Amino acid sequence: MRAQMQDWPLVSTTIIDHAARFHGDRRILTRSAEGPVVTSNWAQIRDKARRVAAGLRKLGLQPGDRVGVMAWNTGRHLEVWHGVPGAGGVTHSLNPRLFDDQLIYIINHAEDRWLMMDHDLVPLIERLAPHLTTVQGYIVMTDRAHMPETSLPGALCYEDWVAEQSADEGWTPVDEGDACGICYTSGTTGNPKGVVYGHRSNVLHAMAVLQPDVLGLSANDVVMPVVPLFHANGWSTGYSTPMAGASMVMPGRDMTAPALYEMLEQGVTITLAVPTVWLALLQHLEETGQRLSTLKRVVIGGSACPRAVMEKFEKVYGVEVIHAWGMTETSPLGSFATPTPEILGLSDEEQMEARLRTGRPFYTVDLNVKTDDGADAPRDGETAGSLFIRGPGVVQRYLKADVEAADPDGWFDTGDVANMDAYGSIKITDRSKDVIKSGGEWISSIDLENFAVAHPSVSEAAAVGVPHPKWDERPVLLVVCSPGKSATKEEVLAQIAEHVAKWQVPDDVLFVEEIPHTATGKISKVSIRKMLEEQGYQLPSS
Ligand code: ADP
């Protein structure tokens, strides 16, 4: 017997329609790309999104056409985020921090037909333009007063263009299985790979992350995504926030701690970003003595959350920290370390340990850890193996790839190394290519880094394996000290030795001014290994 309920397609336009119809007045506050803080709401965002859709159709956009968008987190970006799929198009989010060659590669690979960009990013796009093979038009996301002189052929001024369109034409009908957005992985090894999100996968993922044990957003929340919309599907905030009818504060391009603090104080209740952002903010708060008056929760993911960050937010500022894991290929959220009754029954120290793990999968996500022999790793919180994931928000095949990215049962190998505990909570201990293999055993670089940054003078640390004639590899730690502070090699190693077995303690500590980062703000182990190799670095013991 078939169900006799309505076939209501799970498409992204239903989200923005819902937000506009039932939470239309909810404020969207933006530090605009032009500078001033400006206000909008869900009704206005939808109105503009409808005009974007109408305008793109008029330009000749056909269903499935890709539109590259390079923009900071602003209300205008939300208009485009919903407007492009509303015309049946596919938003291809572009990270301005990628190298020019990578941007050229992904724009050509995705076959973007139009590019939309914030006005300050025009010079970057001008540099790329001569190498772009499929782009036929450019739209600068600004008003007439800020429209720059540009060599981009026929560049349109967004606000003028939008004003000429009708908001009454409606959305282009799409199938829920159609593509909605594309994000490329950062391509630290090989070319970046395109992950093609669907309408259905984005709607389901947004619904899933609204669960109370995940983001738990409500119409009473004010959400500030510090994580850019162009990074890993914007951690779903572009969909989950309007779905909940929550307000938004969009911080724009200024990611300095004082600027973020100013925006956080605009009533923000929940915010999301990678740990480095919070390290800088906490340092700023310490220096200025400022308090966080409305913030309740901070979601931290993208890299492992250092214990010091969780402790400081919770104990000094009374803000709950939620540690999360995910990746571009998984829409992107995959696990959340929100506590269960079992965890709440533990001692304070054990609770902290549990909440510093990378968390449990939520409904729509299935996770498994497999050891090298293909067996399920025991749920003992120790045995490390490869982390696999499957679900409706997990990649099946990369854009234009010849082979599936998942096995016949849907399991996608994340490339992360993890263990799982008795509560089904995982802990990422490394990326498989960064794991340090010493004497046939694995040493977690993430653990070494986290124990090192617990030293009060250390602001950032990176552990890498360096080839060793006897042990295969030995760990070496790069350390950056906080401004005006210093530490000795012995101090840092003693700090680590308190927590790990003796053979896991790094062989050397190198104090550096800066640790190289990737375009998504993560420590670039590839660059560090290359740097050490080029410098002819020798371990003290070899
Ligand atoms: P990129 O490859 O550009 O860093 P992703 O956001 O897709 O972009 O990165 C996903 C990877 O980031 C994961 O596979 C994992 O290695 C790492 N990661 C994400 N969240 C965490 C976390 N909470 N702890 C440790 N590593 C994490």
Coordinates of C-alpha atoms and ligand atoms in Angstrom, one line a residue:
M1 CA 0.0 0.0 0.0
R2 CA 1.3 3.4 -0.9
A3 CA 1.1 6.3 1.5
Q4 CA -1.5 8.9 0.7
M5 CA 0.1 12.0 2.0
Q6 CA 1.2 15.0 0.0
D7 CA 4.3 14.9 -2.1
W8 CA 5.7 18.1 -0.8
P9 CA 9.2 18.5 -2.3
L10 CA 12.0 19.2 0.2
V11 CA 13.4 22.2 -1.7
S12 CA 15.4 25.1 -0.3
T13 CA 12.8 27.7 -1.3
T14 CA 10.3 26.2 1.2
I15 CA 12.7 27.3 3.9
I16 CA 13.0 30.9 3.0
D17 CA 9.3 31.0 2.2
H18 CA 8.6 29.7 5.7
A19 CA 10.9 32.2 7.3
A20 CA 9.4 35.1 5.4
R21 CA 5.8 34.1 6.1
F22 CA 6.0 33.2 9.7
H23 CA 9.2 35.0 11.0
G24 CA 9.3 37.9 8.5
D25 CA 10.2 40.6 11.0
R26 CA 13.1 38.8 12.5
R27 CA 16.1 41.0 12.3
I28 CA 19.1 40.2 10.1
L29 CA 21.9 42.5 11.2
T30 CA 25.0 42.8 8.9
R31 CA 28.3 44.5 9.0
S32 CA 28.1 45.2 5.3
A33 CA 31.0 44.8 2.9
E34 CA 30.9 48.6 2.4
G35 CA 31.4 49.1 6.2
P36 CA 28.2 50.3 8.0
V37 CA 26.0 48.0 10.0
V38 CA 22.7 47.5 8.1
T39 CA 19.5 45.9 9.0
S40 CA 17.2 43.5 7.1
N41 CA 14.7 40.8 7.9
W42 CA 13.6 37.4 6.5
A43 CA 10.7 39.0 4.5
Q44 CA 13.1 41.4 2.9
I45 CA 15.7 38.7 2.3
R46 CA 13.1 36.6 0.5
D47 CA 11.9 39.6 -1.5
K48 CA 15.4 40.2 -2.8
A49 CA 16.0 36.5 -3.3
R50 CA 12.9 36.4 -5.6
R51 CA 14.3 39.3 -7.5
V52 CA 17.7 37.6 -7.8
A53 CA 15.9 34.5 -9.2
A54 CA 13.9 36.6 -11.7
G55 CA 17.0 38.5 -12.7
L56 CA 19.1 35.4 -13.3
R57 CA 16.3 33.9 -15.4
K58 CA 16.2 37.0 -17.5
L59 CA 20.0 36.7 -18.0
G60 CA 19.3 33.3 -19.4
L61 CA 20.0 31.0 -16.5
Q62 CA 18.8 27.5 -17.2
P63 CA 18.0 25.0 -14.4
G64 CA 21.2 23.4 -13.2
D65 CA 23.5 26.3 -14.3
R66 CA 26.2 27.2 -11.8
V67 CA 26.6 30.7 -10.3
G68 CA 29.9 31.3 -8.5
V69 CA 29.5 33.5 -5.4
M70 CA 32.4 35.1 -3.6
A71 CA 31.1 37.0 -0.6
W72 CA 31.5 37.6 3.1
N73 CA 28.8 36.7 5.6
T74 CA 26.2 39.4 4.9
G75 CA 22.4 39.7 4.5
R76 CA 23.1 40.2 0.8
H77 CA 24.9 36.9 0.6
L78 CA 21.8 35.3 2.1
E79 CA 19.7 36.9 -0.6
V80 CA 21.9 35.3 -3.3
W81 CA 22.2 32.0 -1.3
H82 CA 18.5 31.5 -1.6
G83 CA 18.0 33.4 -4.9
V84 CA 20.2 31.3 -7.1
P85 CA 18.6 27.9 -6.2
G86 CA 15.2 29.7 -6.4
A87 CA 15.9 30.2 -10.1
G88 CA 16.8 26.5 -10.4
G89 CA 20.5 27.4 -10.4
V90 CA 23.3 26.0 -8.3
T91 CA 25.2 28.3 -5.9
H92 CA 29.0 27.6 -6.1
S93 CA 30.5 29.2 -3.0
L94 CA 34.0 30.5 -3.6
N95 CA 36.6 31.0 -0.9
P96 CA 38.6 34.1 -1.6
R97 CA 41.5 32.8 0.5
L98 CA 42.2 30.0 -2.0
F99 CA 45.2 30.5 -4.4
D100 CA 44.3 32.0 -7.7
D101 CA 45.2 28.8 -9.5
Q102 CA 42.8 26.8 -7.3
L103 CA 40.0 29.3 -7.9
I104 CA 40.5 29.2 -11.7
Y105 CA 40.5 25.5 -11.5
I106 CA 37.3 25.2 -9.5
I107 CA 35.4 27.9 -11.4
N108 CA 36.3 26.2 -14.7
H109 CA 35.7 22.7 -13.4
A110 CA 32.2 23.6 -12.0
E111 CA 31.5 25.5 -15.3
D112 CA 30.2 28.6 -13.5
R113 CA 28.2 30.8 -16.0
W114 CA 28.0 33.9 -13.8
L115 CA 30.1 35.2 -11.0
M116 CA 28.7 37.3 -8.2
M117 CA 31.1 39.0 -5.7
D118 CA 31.4 41.6 -3.0
H119 CA 32.8 44.9 -4.3
D120 CA 36.1 44.6 -2.4
L121 CA 36.7 41.2 -4.2
V122 CA 36.5 42.7 -7.7
P123 CA 40.3 43.0 -8.1
L124 CA 40.7 39.4 -7.2
I125 CA 38.1 38.3 -9.8
E126 CA 39.7 40.7 -12.4
R127 CA 42.9 38.7 -11.9
L128 CA 41.1 35.4 -12.6
A129 CA 38.9 36.6 -15.4
P130 CA 41.3 36.1 -18.3
H131 CA 41.6 32.4 -17.4
L132 CA 37.9 31.6 -16.9
T133 CA 36.5 29.6 -19.7
T134 CA 32.8 29.4 -19.0
V135 CA 31.9 32.6 -17.2
Q136 CA 29.7 34.9 -19.3
G137 CA 28.8 37.7 -16.9
Y138 CA 29.6 39.4 -13.6
I139 CA 27.5 40.9 -10.9
V140 CA 29.1 43.1 -8.2
M141 CA 27.2 42.8 -5.0
T142 CA 27.0 46.5 -4.0
D143 CA 25.0 49.6 -4.6
R144 CA 25.7 52.3 -7.2
A145 CA 27.6 54.5 -4.8
H146 CA 30.1 51.8 -4.1
M147 CA 30.3 50.3 -7.6
P148 CA 34.0 50.2 -8.4
E149 CA 35.6 50.9 -11.8
T150 CA 36.2 47.5 -13.2
S151 CA 37.6 45.7 -16.3
L152 CA 35.1 42.9 -15.8
P153 CA 33.1 42.9 -19.1
G154 CA 29.5 44.2 -18.7
A155 CA 29.6 44.0 -14.9
L156 CA 26.2 44.6 -13.3
C157 CA 25.6 46.6 -10.1
Y158 CA 23.6 44.2 -7.9
E159 CA 21.3 46.7 -6.2
D160 CA 20.4 48.4 -9.5
W161 CA 19.9 45.1 -11.2
V162 CA 17.8 43.7 -8.3
A163 CA 15.6 46.8 -8.2
E164 CA 14.7 46.3 -11.8
Q165 CA 13.3 42.8 -11.2
S166 CA 9.9 41.7 -10.0
A167 CA 9.5 39.8 -6.7
D168 CA 6.2 38.4 -7.9
E169 CA 7.4 35.9 -10.6
G170 CA 7.9 33.1 -8.1
W171 CA 10.5 30.4 -7.9
T172 CA 11.5 28.1 -10.7
P173 CA 10.1 24.7 -9.9
V174 CA 12.8 22.1 -9.1
D175 CA 12.9 18.5 -8.0
E176 CA 14.2 17.8 -4.5
G177 CA 16.9 15.6 -6.0
D178 CA 18.3 18.6 -8.0
A179 CA 21.6 20.2 -7.1
C180 CA 21.3 23.3 -4.9
G181 CA 24.9 24.2 -4.0
I182 CA 28.5 23.2 -4.6
C183 CA 31.5 23.5 -2.2
Y184 CA 34.9 22.3 -3.1
T185 CA 37.2 20.6 -0.6
S186 CA 40.3 22.7 0.1
G187 CA 42.5 20.4 -1.9
T188 CA 45.5 20.1 0.4
T189 CA 46.4 17.0 -1.6
G190 CA 45.7 17.1 -5.3
N191 CA 43.0 19.2 -7.0
P192 CA 40.0 20.4 -5.0
K193 CA 37.0 18.1 -5.3
G194 CA 33.5 19.4 -5.8
V195 CA 30.7 18.3 -3.4
V196 CA 27.3 18.8 -4.9
Y197 CA 24.6 19.3 -2.3
G198 CA 21.0 18.7 -3.2
H199 CA 17.8 20.5 -2.2
R200 CA 16.7 17.5 -0.3
S201 CA 20.1 16.9 1.4
N202 CA 20.2 20.6 2.5
V203 CA 16.7 20.6 3.8
L204 CA 17.1 17.3 5.7
H205 CA 20.5 18.4 7.0
A206 CA 19.0 21.7 8.3
M207 CA 16.1 19.8 9.9
A208 CA 18.5 17.4 11.5
V209 CA 20.8 20.0 13.0
L210 CA 17.9 21.8 14.5
Q211 CA 17.4 18.9 16.9
P212 CA 17.9 19.9 20.6
D213 CA 21.0 17.8 21.0
V214 CA 22.6 19.3 17.9
L215 CA 22.3 23.1 17.2
G216 CA 19.0 23.3 19.0
L217 CA 18.0 26.6 17.3
S218 CA 14.7 28.3 18.1
A219 CA 13.0 31.4 17.0
N220 CA 14.3 33.0 20.1
D221 CA 17.9 32.6 19.1
V222 CA 20.2 35.1 17.4
V223 CA 22.7 33.2 15.3
M224 CA 26.1 34.6 14.3
P225 CA 27.9 32.4 11.9
V226 CA 31.6 33.4 12.0
V227 CA 32.3 30.4 9.8
P228 CA 32.0 31.8 6.3
L229 CA 29.1 30.7 4.1
F230 CA 31.7 29.7 1.6
H231 CA 33.3 27.2 3.9
A232 CA 31.8 23.7 4.1
N233 CA 28.2 24.7 3.2
G234 CA 28.4 27.4 5.9
W235 CA 27.8 24.7 8.5
S236 CA 24.2 24.8 7.3
T237 CA 23.4 28.1 9.0
G238 CA 22.1 29.6 5.7
Y239 CA 19.3 27.0 5.9
S240 CA 18.9 26.0 9.5
T241 CA 18.5 29.6 10.8
P242 CA 15.6 30.7 8.6
M243 CA 14.1 27.2 9.1
A244 CA 14.0 27.9 12.8
G245 CA 12.9 31.5 12.3
A246 CA 15.8 32.8 14.3
S247 CA 17.5 36.1 13.9
M248 CA 20.9 36.5 12.4
V249 CA 24.0 38.7 13.0
M250 CA 26.3 38.6 10.0
P251 CA 29.8 39.7 10.8
G252 CA 30.9 40.6 7.3
R253 CA 34.6 40.5 6.4
D254 CA 36.2 41.9 9.6
M255 CA 37.3 38.9 11.6
T256 CA 39.4 40.8 14.2
A257 CA 38.5 40.1 17.8
P258 CA 37.2 43.6 18.6
A259 CA 35.0 43.6 15.5
L260 CA 33.6 40.2 16.3
Y261 CA 33.0 41.2 19.9
E262 CA 31.1 44.3 18.8
M263 CA 28.8 42.0 16.6
L264 CA 28.4 39.4 19.4
E265 CA 27.1 42.1 21.6
Q266 CA 24.2 42.7 19.2
G267 CA 22.1 40.2 21.1
V268 CA 23.8 37.0 19.7
T269 CA 22.9 33.9 21.6
I270 CA 24.8 31.2 19.6
T271 CA 27.8 31.5 17.4
L272 CA 29.9 29.1 15.3
A273 CA 33.5 29.0 14.3
V274 CA 36.9 27.2 14.2
P275 CA 39.0 27.3 17.4
T276 CA 41.5 29.9 16.2
V277 CA 38.8 32.5 16.1
W278 CA 37.9 31.8 19.7
L279 CA 41.5 31.8 20.9
A280 CA 41.8 35.4 19.6
L281 CA 38.5 36.5 21.0
L282 CA 39.3 35.1 24.5
Q283 CA 42.6 36.8 24.5
H284 CA 40.9 40.1 23.5
L285 CA 38.4 39.7 26.3
E286 CA 41.1 39.0 28.8
E287 CA 43.0 42.1 27.8
T288 CA 40.0 44.4 27.8
G289 CA 38.1 42.9 30.7
Q290 CA 35.0 42.9 28.5
R291 CA 32.1 40.5 29.2
L292 CA 29.7 38.6 26.9
S293 CA 26.3 39.8 27.8
T294 CA 24.0 37.7 25.7
L295 CA 26.0 34.8 24.3
K296 CA 24.8 31.4 25.6
R297 CA 26.5 28.8 23.3
V298 CA 29.6 28.6 21.1
V299 CA 29.8 25.8 18.6
I300 CA 33.4 24.8 17.8
G301 CA 34.5 22.6 15.0
G302 CA 36.7 22.4 12.0
S303 CA 39.7 21.5 14.2
A304 CA 39.9 20.0 17.7
C305 CA 38.6 22.2 20.4
P306 CA 41.4 22.9 22.9
R307 CA 40.5 22.3 26.5
A308 CA 41.6 25.8 27.5
V309 CA 39.0 27.3 25.2
M310 CA 36.2 25.2 26.6
E311 CA 37.2 25.9 30.2
K312 CA 37.6 29.6 29.7
F313 CA 34.3 30.1 27.9
E314 CA 32.4 28.1 30.5
K315 CA 34.2 29.0 33.8
V316 CA 35.0 32.6 33.1
Y317 CA 32.3 33.8 30.8
G318 CA 29.4 31.3 31.6
V319 CA 29.1 30.4 27.9
E320 CA 28.5 26.7 27.0
V321 CA 30.8 25.2 24.4
I322 CA 29.6 22.5 22.1
H323 CA 32.3 20.6 20.3
A324 CA 31.4 19.4 16.8
W325 CA 32.9 17.6 13.9
G326 CA 32.1 17.6 10.2
M327 CA 33.5 18.0 6.7
T328 CA 32.6 19.5 3.4
E329 CA 31.6 16.1 2.2
T330 CA 29.0 15.7 5.0
S331 CA 26.9 18.8 4.5
P332 CA 28.9 19.4 6.8
L333 CA 27.9 18.4 10.4
G334 CA 28.5 14.9 11.5
S335 CA 28.8 14.7 15.3
F336 CA 28.0 16.9 18.3
A337 CA 29.4 16.4 21.8
T338 CA 26.2 17.4 23.6
P339 CA 25.9 15.5 26.9
T340 CA 23.5 12.5 27.5
P341 CA 22.1 11.5 30.9
E342 CA 25.0 9.1 31.3
I343 CA 27.6 11.9 30.8
L344 CA 25.7 14.3 33.1
G345 CA 26.0 11.6 35.8
L346 CA 29.8 11.7 35.7
S347 CA 32.2 13.9 37.7
D348 CA 32.9 17.4 36.5
E349 CA 36.3 16.3 35.2
E350 CA 34.9 13.3 33.4
Q351 CA 32.1 15.4 31.9
M352 CA 34.7 17.8 30.5
E353 CA 36.6 14.9 29.0
A354 CA 33.4 13.6 27.4
R355 CA 32.4 17.0 26.0
L356 CA 35.9 17.5 24.6
R357 CA 35.5 14.3 22.5
T358 CA 34.1 15.0 19.0
G359 CA 30.6 13.7 19.9
R360 CA 27.8 11.5 18.8
P361 CA 26.1 11.3 15.4
F362 CA 22.6 12.7 15.3
Y363 CA 19.7 11.2 13.4
T364 CA 20.4 11.2 9.6
V365 CA 24.1 10.4 10.3
D366 CA 25.5 6.9 10.8
L367 CA 29.2 6.6 11.9
N368 CA 31.5 3.7 12.3
V369 CA 35.2 3.2 13.2
K370 CA 37.0 0.3 11.5
T371 CA 40.4 -1.0 12.3
D372 CA 42.9 -1.8 9.6
D373 CA 41.6 -5.4 9.2
G374 CA 38.2 -4.1 8.4
A375 CA 36.6 -5.1 11.7
D376 CA 34.5 -2.7 13.7
A377 CA 36.7 -1.1 16.4
P378 CA 35.6 -1.9 19.9
R379 CA 33.8 0.9 21.6
D380 CA 36.5 1.3 24.2
G381 CA 37.4 5.0 23.7
E382 CA 40.9 4.0 22.8
T383 CA 41.2 1.7 19.7
A384 CA 41.8 4.0 16.8
G385 CA 40.7 3.3 13.2
S386 CA 39.3 4.8 10.1
L387 CA 36.1 6.9 10.5
F388 CA 33.3 6.1 8.1
I389 CA 30.1 8.0 7.6
R390 CA 26.8 7.5 5.7
G391 CA 23.5 9.3 5.4
P392 CA 21.4 11.5 3.2
G393 CA 23.8 14.4 3.7
V394 CA 27.0 12.5 2.8
V395 CA 28.6 12.7 -0.6
Q396 CA 28.0 9.8 -3.0
R397 CA 30.2 11.0 -5.8
Y398 CA 32.4 14.1 -6.4
L399 CA 31.5 16.4 -9.3
K400 CA 32.6 14.8 -12.6
A401 CA 34.3 11.9 -10.8
D402 CA 34.5 8.6 -12.5
V403 CA 34.1 6.6 -9.4
E404 CA 31.8 6.6 -6.4
A405 CA 33.1 8.2 -3.2
A406 CA 31.2 5.8 -1.0
D407 CA 31.2 2.0 -0.9
P408 CA 28.2 0.0 -2.0
D409 CA 26.7 0.2 1.5
G410 CA 27.0 4.0 1.4
W411 CA 30.0 4.2 3.8
F412 CA 32.3 7.2 2.9
D413 CA 35.9 7.0 4.3
T414 CA 36.4 10.4 6.0
G415 CA 40.2 10.1 6.0
D416 CA 40.0 10.8 9.7
V417 CA 41.3 8.6 12.4
A418 CA 39.1 8.2 15.4
N419 CA 38.0 6.0 18.3
M420 CA 34.5 5.4 19.7
D421 CA 33.6 5.1 23.3
A422 CA 30.9 3.1 25.1
Y423 CA 28.4 6.0 24.6
G424 CA 28.9 6.0 20.8
S425 CA 30.9 9.2 20.9
I426 CA 33.8 9.5 18.6
K427 CA 37.1 11.3 19.1
I428 CA 39.1 12.4 16.1
T429 CA 42.8 11.8 16.9
D430 CA 44.2 12.7 13.5
R431 CA 43.7 13.0 9.8
S432 CA 45.0 9.7 8.4
K433 CA 47.7 11.4 6.4
D434 CA 48.9 13.4 9.5
V435 CA 49.0 10.5 12.0
I436 CA 52.5 10.0 13.4
K437 CA 53.6 6.4 13.2
S438 CA 56.4 5.6 15.7
G439 CA 57.6 2.0 16.3
G440 CA 54.5 0.5 14.8
E441 CA 52.2 2.6 17.1
W442 CA 50.2 5.7 16.3
I443 CA 50.7 9.0 18.1
S444 CA 47.8 11.5 17.9
S445 CA 49.1 14.8 16.7
I446 CA 45.9 16.5 17.9
D447 CA 46.5 15.3 21.5
L448 CA 50.1 16.6 21.4
E449 CA 48.9 20.0 20.1
N450 CA 46.2 20.3 22.7
F451 CA 48.4 19.4 25.6
A452 CA 51.0 21.9 24.3
V453 CA 48.5 24.8 24.1
A454 CA 47.5 24.1 27.7
H455 CA 50.8 25.8 28.6
P456 CA 50.0 29.4 29.5
S457 CA 52.6 30.9 27.1
V458 CA 51.7 28.8 24.1
S459 CA 49.2 30.2 21.7
E460 CA 49.4 27.6 18.9
A461 CA 51.2 24.3 18.3
A462 CA 51.5 21.8 15.5
A463 CA 52.9 18.3 15.7
V464 CA 54.3 16.4 12.7
G465 CA 56.1 13.1 12.1
V466 CA 59.7 13.4 11.0
P467 CA 61.3 10.3 9.4
H468 CA 63.5 8.4 11.8
P469 CA 65.9 5.5 10.9
K470 CA 64.8 3.3 13.7
W471 CA 61.2 4.3 14.7
D472 CA 59.9 5.1 11.3
E473 CA 58.8 8.6 12.4
R474 CA 59.2 10.7 15.6
P475 CA 57.0 13.6 16.6
V476 CA 58.3 17.2 16.4
L477 CA 56.3 20.1 17.8
L478 CA 56.2 23.6 16.3
V479 CA 55.2 26.2 18.9
V480 CA 54.1 29.8 18.7
C481 CA 54.2 31.7 21.9
S482 CA 51.6 34.4 22.8
P483 CA 52.8 38.0 22.3
G484 CA 55.2 39.0 25.1
K485 CA 55.4 35.5 26.5
S486 CA 58.0 32.8 26.3
A487 CA 58.5 29.1 27.2
T488 CA 61.4 26.7 27.1
K489 CA 61.5 23.3 25.3
E490 CA 61.7 21.5 28.6
E491 CA 58.6 23.3 30.0
V492 CA 56.5 22.4 26.9
L493 CA 57.7 18.8 26.9
A494 CA 57.1 18.5 30.7
Q495 CA 53.5 19.8 30.1
I496 CA 52.9 17.1 27.5
A497 CA 54.6 14.3 29.5
E498 CA 52.0 14.8 32.2
H499 CA 49.4 13.4 29.8
V500 CA 51.0 10.9 27.4
A501 CA 53.2 7.8 27.5
K502 CA 56.9 8.6 27.5
W503 CA 57.5 7.3 23.9
Q504 CA 54.8 9.7 22.7
V505 CA 56.6 12.8 23.9
P506 CA 58.0 14.8 21.0
D507 CA 61.7 14.6 20.3
D508 CA 62.0 18.3 19.7
V509 CA 60.2 21.6 20.1
L510 CA 60.8 24.3 17.5
F511 CA 59.7 27.8 18.5
V512 CA 58.5 29.7 15.4
E513 CA 56.9 33.1 14.7
E514 CA 54.0 31.6 12.7
I515 CA 52.6 28.2 11.8
P516 CA 51.4 27.9 8.2
H517 CA 47.6 27.6 7.7
T518 CA 45.4 26.4 4.9
A519 CA 42.7 28.5 3.1
T520 CA 40.2 27.3 5.6
G521 CA 42.3 28.5 8.6
K522 CA 43.6 25.1 9.6
I523 CA 47.2 24.1 10.4
S524 CA 48.8 23.0 7.1
K525 CA 50.8 19.9 8.0
V526 CA 51.8 19.5 4.3
S527 CA 53.5 22.9 4.4
I528 CA 55.2 22.2 7.7
R529 CA 56.6 18.8 6.5
K530 CA 57.8 20.5 3.3
M531 CA 59.4 23.3 5.2
L532 CA 61.3 21.0 7.5
E533 CA 62.5 18.9 4.6
E534 CA 63.7 22.0 2.7
Q535 CA 65.5 23.2 5.7
G536 CA 67.2 19.8 6.0
Y537 CA 65.9 19.5 9.6
Q538 CA 67.5 16.8 11.6
L539 CA 66.0 15.2 14.8
P540 CA 68.2 15.8 17.8
S541 CA 68.4 12.0 18.3
S542 CA 69.3 11.0 14.8
Ligands
ADP1 P1 39.2 21.4 4.8 O1 39.6 20.1 4.2 O2 39.3 22.6 4.0 O3 39.8 21.6 6.2 P2 36.7 20.5 5.8 O4 35.9 21.5 6.6 O5 36.0 19.7 4.9 O6 37.7 21.4 5.0 O7 37.6 19.7 6.8 C1 37.1 18.6 7.4 C2 38.1 18.0 8.3 O8 38.4 18.9 9.4 C3 37.7 16.7 9.0 O9 37.9 15.6 8.1 C4 38.7 16.7 10.2 O10 40.0 16.2 9.8 C5 38.8 18.1 10.5 N1 37.9 18.4 11.7 C6 36.7 19.0 11.6 N2 36.2 19.1 12.8 C7 37.1 18.6 13.7 C8 37.1 18.5 15.1 N3 36.1 18.9 15.9 N4 38.2 17.9 15.7 C9 39.3 17.5 14.9 N5 39.3 17.6 13.5 C10 38.2 18.2 13.0

